[in-house]
Amino acid sequence: MFSQRVLKSSAPLLATAVIGGGLYAASLQSASQTQSAPPPPPAATDRIVQTSTQRSKEPEKIFTSGFSFQDLKLQSSEVVNHNTKRLRFELPDKDAVGGLRALSALLTKATPSGAWLPVLRPYTPISDPDEPGHIDLLVKRYPDGKMSNHLHSLLPGQTLSFKTGPLLTYEWTPNKHSQIALITGGAGITPMYQLTRAILKNPEDQTKVTLIFGVNGDADVLFEPEFRELERKFPDRFKAVYTVSNPTASSPFPKGYVTRELLKAHIPGPEERDIKVLFCGPPAMEKAIAGSKGLLGSQGGVGGVLKEMGYSSDQVFKL
């Protein structure tokens, strides 16, 4: 009874103590939080953090340097014409990019069926170097070509080895020349397509481009839809000229070869000192148009049609 009376009489005091203690503890907690709260970061810190985050999101570039080889899996194989296929290879990461510069090729390695030793061949990728997840090759098959026949036989899921360090065939500098002429034939179209896209894609590069493309038949006029679209987008900066030696009866392309008359009609003459002429094509065509290369792949002198027209060695480069 005594203890009950004591508890009853003490209840108001206990309640007051509990409430008071709670308010005191809450005030201490609030003060502690106020003292420990850090000041807001300055704007400069925000900019640094944002820049660091942006850098961390930049895609990995696969082909930049090195002597090692990396196996890539074939994703798809598309027939383009009677002797050409477009092969798409998966990069090791779906967000990675090839990262190649203009006029860069990749060295491939494979051991074809029946071969004792690996075969090495360079190929120029035709896909956008900033397109993530894959690279594309356009491969023309030659009757006696060990690598080209091997690549045409590949099935999706099989692999091909690529050297991680690219082969730069020519150092392209935006706006170094006001105009360039690209003369090509056969499989030589791939580096010319790669360079044309790189120039016209770069808003800082205002170089004008004229493409002269000589082929055997209508089906050999590769990238014609892509070049037609570039002509539509850049009517004052890009022009493609085709000539077909054996066109069909209903061919939309003119019949003929790459001749002095054709070049004179479409590309700036040698008196335009700011002109650069790049050539890439089969050996016989190279000899006839620009002169054969020298020993060990050196440029050699200018020959053929371009020499007859008066172009100098510093105006012509053979890829």
XYZ file of C-alpha atoms in Angstrom:
319
model
C 0.000 0.000 0.000
C 2.796 2.372 0.940
C 4.679 1.726 -2.201
C 1.505 2.239 -4.267
C 0.835 5.578 -2.551
C 4.452 6.633 -3.108
C 4.271 5.708 -6.761
C 0.956 7.504 -7.181
C 2.206 10.620 -5.463
C 5.462 10.551 -7.410
C 3.877 10.024 -10.823
C 3.619 13.755 -11.726
C 7.259 14.270 -10.765
C 8.418 11.248 -12.775
C 6.440 12.371 -15.792
C 7.942 15.834 -15.551
C 11.442 14.354 -15.281
C 10.917 12.062 -18.256
C 9.533 14.867 -20.420
C 12.266 17.222 -19.333
C 14.952 14.623 -19.981
C 13.515 13.939 -23.391
C 13.540 17.620 -24.311
C 17.098 17.950 -23.076
C 18.257 14.924 -25.050
C 16.480 16.158 -28.150
C 18.125 19.569 -27.794
C 21.536 17.909 -27.417
C 20.942 15.739 -30.510
C 19.801 18.769 -32.524
C 22.838 20.756 -31.415
C 25.127 17.845 -32.259
C 23.618 17.519 -35.752
C 23.895 21.270 -36.279
C 27.575 21.280 -35.258
C 28.512 18.199 -37.342
C 26.646 19.168 -40.550
C 29.292 20.043 -43.208
C 28.985 23.261 -45.158
C 27.647 22.969 -48.714
C 30.427 22.349 -51.242
C 31.443 25.288 -53.388
C 30.496 25.448 -57.033
C 34.078 24.701 -58.092
C 33.945 21.377 -56.262
C 30.726 20.521 -58.076
C 32.412 21.196 -61.403
C 35.368 18.983 -60.542
C 33.072 16.138 -59.487
C 30.991 16.478 -62.647
C 34.090 16.521 -64.866
C 35.487 13.452 -63.117
C 32.162 11.652 -63.577
C 32.060 12.541 -67.258
C 35.587 11.220 -67.773
C 34.725 7.956 -66.066
C 31.844 7.507 -68.515
C 33.997 7.839 -71.646
C 33.917 4.548 -73.577
C 36.969 2.340 -73.691
C 38.904 2.486 -76.959
C 40.053 -0.977 -78.003
C 42.475 -0.223 -80.839
C 44.947 2.407 -79.697
C 48.390 0.848 -79.266
C 50.262 -2.337 -78.466
C 51.599 -5.440 -80.181
C 49.273 -8.020 -78.680
C 46.409 -9.719 -80.525
C 42.843 -9.937 -79.277
C 40.250 -12.459 -80.442
C 36.896 -11.011 -81.469
C 33.772 -13.062 -82.110
C 31.977 -12.823 -85.442
C 28.469 -11.490 -84.830
C 27.138 -11.511 -88.390
C 28.146 -12.113 -92.002
C 26.291 -10.301 -94.785
C 26.674 -10.977 -98.514
C 27.162 -7.670 -100.359
C 27.812 -8.940 -103.879
C 29.261 -11.922 -105.747
C 32.676 -11.682 -104.040
C 32.273 -9.331 -101.076
C 30.984 -9.774 -97.533
C 30.418 -7.409 -94.649
C 31.604 -8.982 -91.400
C 30.660 -7.610 -87.988
C 32.815 -8.511 -84.983
C 31.820 -7.993 -81.354
C 34.063 -5.866 -79.150
C 34.856 -7.280 -75.670
C 32.488 -4.765 -74.041
C 29.171 -3.607 -75.494
C 29.996 -0.015 -74.536
C 33.541 -0.065 -75.930
C 34.438 1.559 -79.261
C 37.088 0.870 -81.869
C 38.471 4.385 -81.525
C 40.435 4.333 -84.782
C 41.764 7.461 -86.454
C 41.069 8.199 -90.118
C 43.059 6.057 -92.569
C 43.828 3.376 -89.993
C 43.849 -0.353 -90.721
C 43.868 -3.360 -88.414
C 46.209 -6.307 -88.797
C 44.329 -9.608 -88.637
C 45.775 -13.054 -87.940
C 44.363 -16.512 -88.632
C 45.459 -20.023 -89.568
C 43.301 -21.044 -92.533
C 42.390 -24.678 -93.094
C 45.370 -26.579 -94.477
C 47.896 -23.856 -93.598
C 50.963 -24.619 -91.479
C 51.585 -21.060 -90.351
C 49.329 -18.127 -89.416
C 48.435 -15.629 -92.137
C 48.542 -11.875 -91.472
C 46.506 -9.367 -93.487
C 45.518 -5.710 -92.875
C 41.902 -4.617 -93.295
C 40.357 -1.155 -92.995
C 37.257 -1.068 -90.759
C 34.282 0.662 -92.366
C 32.136 1.160 -89.262
C 32.026 4.440 -87.366
C 34.974 4.434 -84.904
C 32.685 5.895 -82.224
C 29.941 3.299 -82.677
C 29.893 1.079 -79.564
C 29.993 -2.680 -79.357
C 31.392 -3.756 -82.731
C 33.598 -3.135 -85.761
C 32.751 -3.953 -89.399
C 35.039 -5.177 -92.171
C 34.245 -5.250 -95.875
C 36.148 -8.218 -97.316
C 36.570 -8.977 -101.011
C 37.328 -12.641 -101.725
C 40.132 -13.425 -104.154
C 40.456 -16.908 -105.741
C 43.925 -17.460 -104.286
C 43.512 -15.262 -101.211
C 44.196 -17.361 -98.125
C 42.865 -14.830 -95.627
C 39.934 -13.571 -97.706
C 38.708 -17.129 -98.332
C 39.101 -17.906 -94.634
C 37.109 -14.830 -93.620
C 34.332 -15.667 -96.071
C 34.095 -19.131 -94.509
C 33.683 -17.846 -90.936
C 30.372 -18.498 -89.194
C 28.807 -16.381 -86.428
C 30.384 -17.319 -83.104
C 33.813 -18.057 -84.575
C 36.702 -15.700 -83.852
C 39.408 -13.709 -85.600
C 42.550 -12.225 -84.029
C 43.131 -8.462 -84.301
C 46.304 -6.578 -83.382
C 45.423 -3.938 -80.793
C 47.854 -1.423 -82.272
C 46.390 0.018 -85.516
C 48.318 0.645 -88.744
C 48.149 4.323 -89.697
C 48.598 4.526 -93.461
C 48.516 8.319 -93.734
C 48.529 11.134 -91.182
C 45.357 13.077 -91.948
C 45.205 16.643 -90.606
C 41.889 18.513 -90.862
C 42.009 21.552 -93.160
C 45.625 20.937 -94.165
C 44.396 20.971 -97.777
C 41.402 22.883 -99.077
C 40.630 20.039 -101.516
C 41.513 16.361 -101.859
C 40.967 13.913 -104.695
C 40.492 10.252 -103.810
C 41.214 7.923 -106.742
C 40.445 4.273 -106.140
C 39.427 0.918 -107.536
C 38.355 -2.458 -106.185
C 38.915 -3.052 -102.476
C 40.812 0.243 -102.274
C 37.465 1.895 -101.630
C 37.467 1.007 -97.917
C 40.115 3.520 -96.715
C 38.591 6.173 -98.986
C 35.162 5.567 -97.468
C 36.644 5.699 -93.975
C 38.417 9.015 -94.679
C 35.436 10.618 -96.428
C 33.148 9.898 -93.488
C 35.724 11.168 -90.985
C 36.153 14.471 -92.842
C 32.459 15.152 -93.329
C 31.594 14.062 -89.791
C 34.015 16.581 -88.267
C 32.374 20.041 -88.121
C 35.826 21.633 -87.807
C 37.107 20.056 -91.043
C 36.001 22.005 -94.128
C 38.035 20.057 -96.700
C 36.297 19.456 -100.039
C 36.376 15.854 -101.274
C 36.101 14.426 -104.799
C 35.973 10.626 -105.168
C 36.876 8.878 -108.431
C 35.877 5.194 -108.259
C 36.682 2.796 -111.109
C 35.330 -0.781 -111.070
C 34.724 -3.772 -113.353
C 30.942 -4.171 -113.087
C 27.832 -2.544 -111.633
C 27.844 -4.843 -108.599
C 31.336 -3.641 -107.714
C 30.167 -0.074 -107.055
C 30.299 -0.405 -103.275
C 28.884 2.170 -100.837
C 26.900 3.868 -103.611
C 23.850 4.539 -101.352
C 26.110 5.880 -98.581
C 27.996 8.169 -100.966
C 24.724 9.372 -102.501
C 23.494 10.353 -99.028
C 26.731 12.234 -98.319
C 26.337 14.120 -101.604
C 22.835 15.098 -100.512
C 24.023 16.332 -97.108
C 27.173 18.070 -98.349
C 26.458 19.190 -101.932
C 29.191 21.835 -101.888
C 31.859 19.641 -100.312
C 31.529 16.087 -101.640
C 31.182 14.585 -105.098
C 31.430 10.928 -106.187
C 32.275 9.987 -109.780
C 31.966 6.382 -110.983
C 33.258 4.644 -114.076
C 32.511 0.994 -114.927
C 34.538 -0.947 -117.477
C 31.857 -3.608 -118.109
C 28.471 -2.134 -117.212
C 25.158 -3.859 -117.853
C 22.887 -2.695 -120.648
C 20.696 -0.830 -118.160
C 23.561 0.455 -116.010
C 23.134 3.888 -114.398
C 26.920 4.289 -114.445
C 29.056 5.553 -117.339
C 31.238 3.052 -119.158
C 34.983 3.514 -119.113
C 38.184 3.593 -117.122
C 39.954 6.117 -114.930
C 41.660 8.195 -117.599
C 43.412 11.507 -117.934
C 40.289 13.003 -119.474
C 38.105 11.801 -116.605
C 40.457 13.177 -113.959
C 40.895 16.489 -115.756
C 37.125 16.911 -115.873
C 36.527 16.324 -112.174
C 39.544 17.083 -109.957
C 41.588 20.279 -109.481
C 44.716 20.460 -111.613
C 48.316 20.461 -110.334
C 48.450 24.259 -110.572
C 46.234 24.259 -107.467
C 49.056 23.930 -104.974
C 46.681 23.204 -102.111
C 45.362 19.991 -103.731
C 46.233 16.534 -102.376
C 45.647 13.371 -104.411
C 45.364 10.038 -102.584
C 45.383 6.767 -104.504
C 44.460 3.245 -103.398
C 43.805 0.372 -105.777
C 45.131 -2.797 -107.411
C 48.815 -2.839 -108.480
C 48.083 -2.571 -112.210
C 45.795 0.397 -111.668
C 48.300 2.003 -109.311
C 51.050 1.776 -111.933
C 48.810 3.253 -114.640
C 47.433 6.125 -112.537
C 50.084 7.103 -109.991
C 53.152 4.977 -110.648
C 54.202 1.918 -108.654
C 55.482 2.185 -105.111
C 59.192 1.871 -104.400
C 61.117 -0.727 -102.410
C 59.647 -1.926 -99.098
C 56.444 -0.023 -99.707
C 58.044 3.393 -100.072
C 56.197 6.006 -102.120
C 58.552 6.057 -105.080
C 58.092 8.773 -107.667
C 54.853 9.942 -109.254
C 54.143 8.106 -112.495
C 51.364 7.229 -114.891
C 48.519 9.580 -115.657
C 49.142 11.868 -112.694
C 52.717 12.492 -113.801
C 51.517 13.258 -117.316
C 49.101 15.787 -115.870
C 51.910 17.518 -113.990
C 51.302 16.544 -110.361
C 54.379 16.552 -108.128
C 55.468 14.051 -105.490
C 54.304 16.267 -102.629
C 50.811 16.429 -104.163
C 50.323 12.653 -104.476
C 50.278 9.888 -101.864
C 49.776 6.165 -102.542
C 48.086 4.299 -99.685
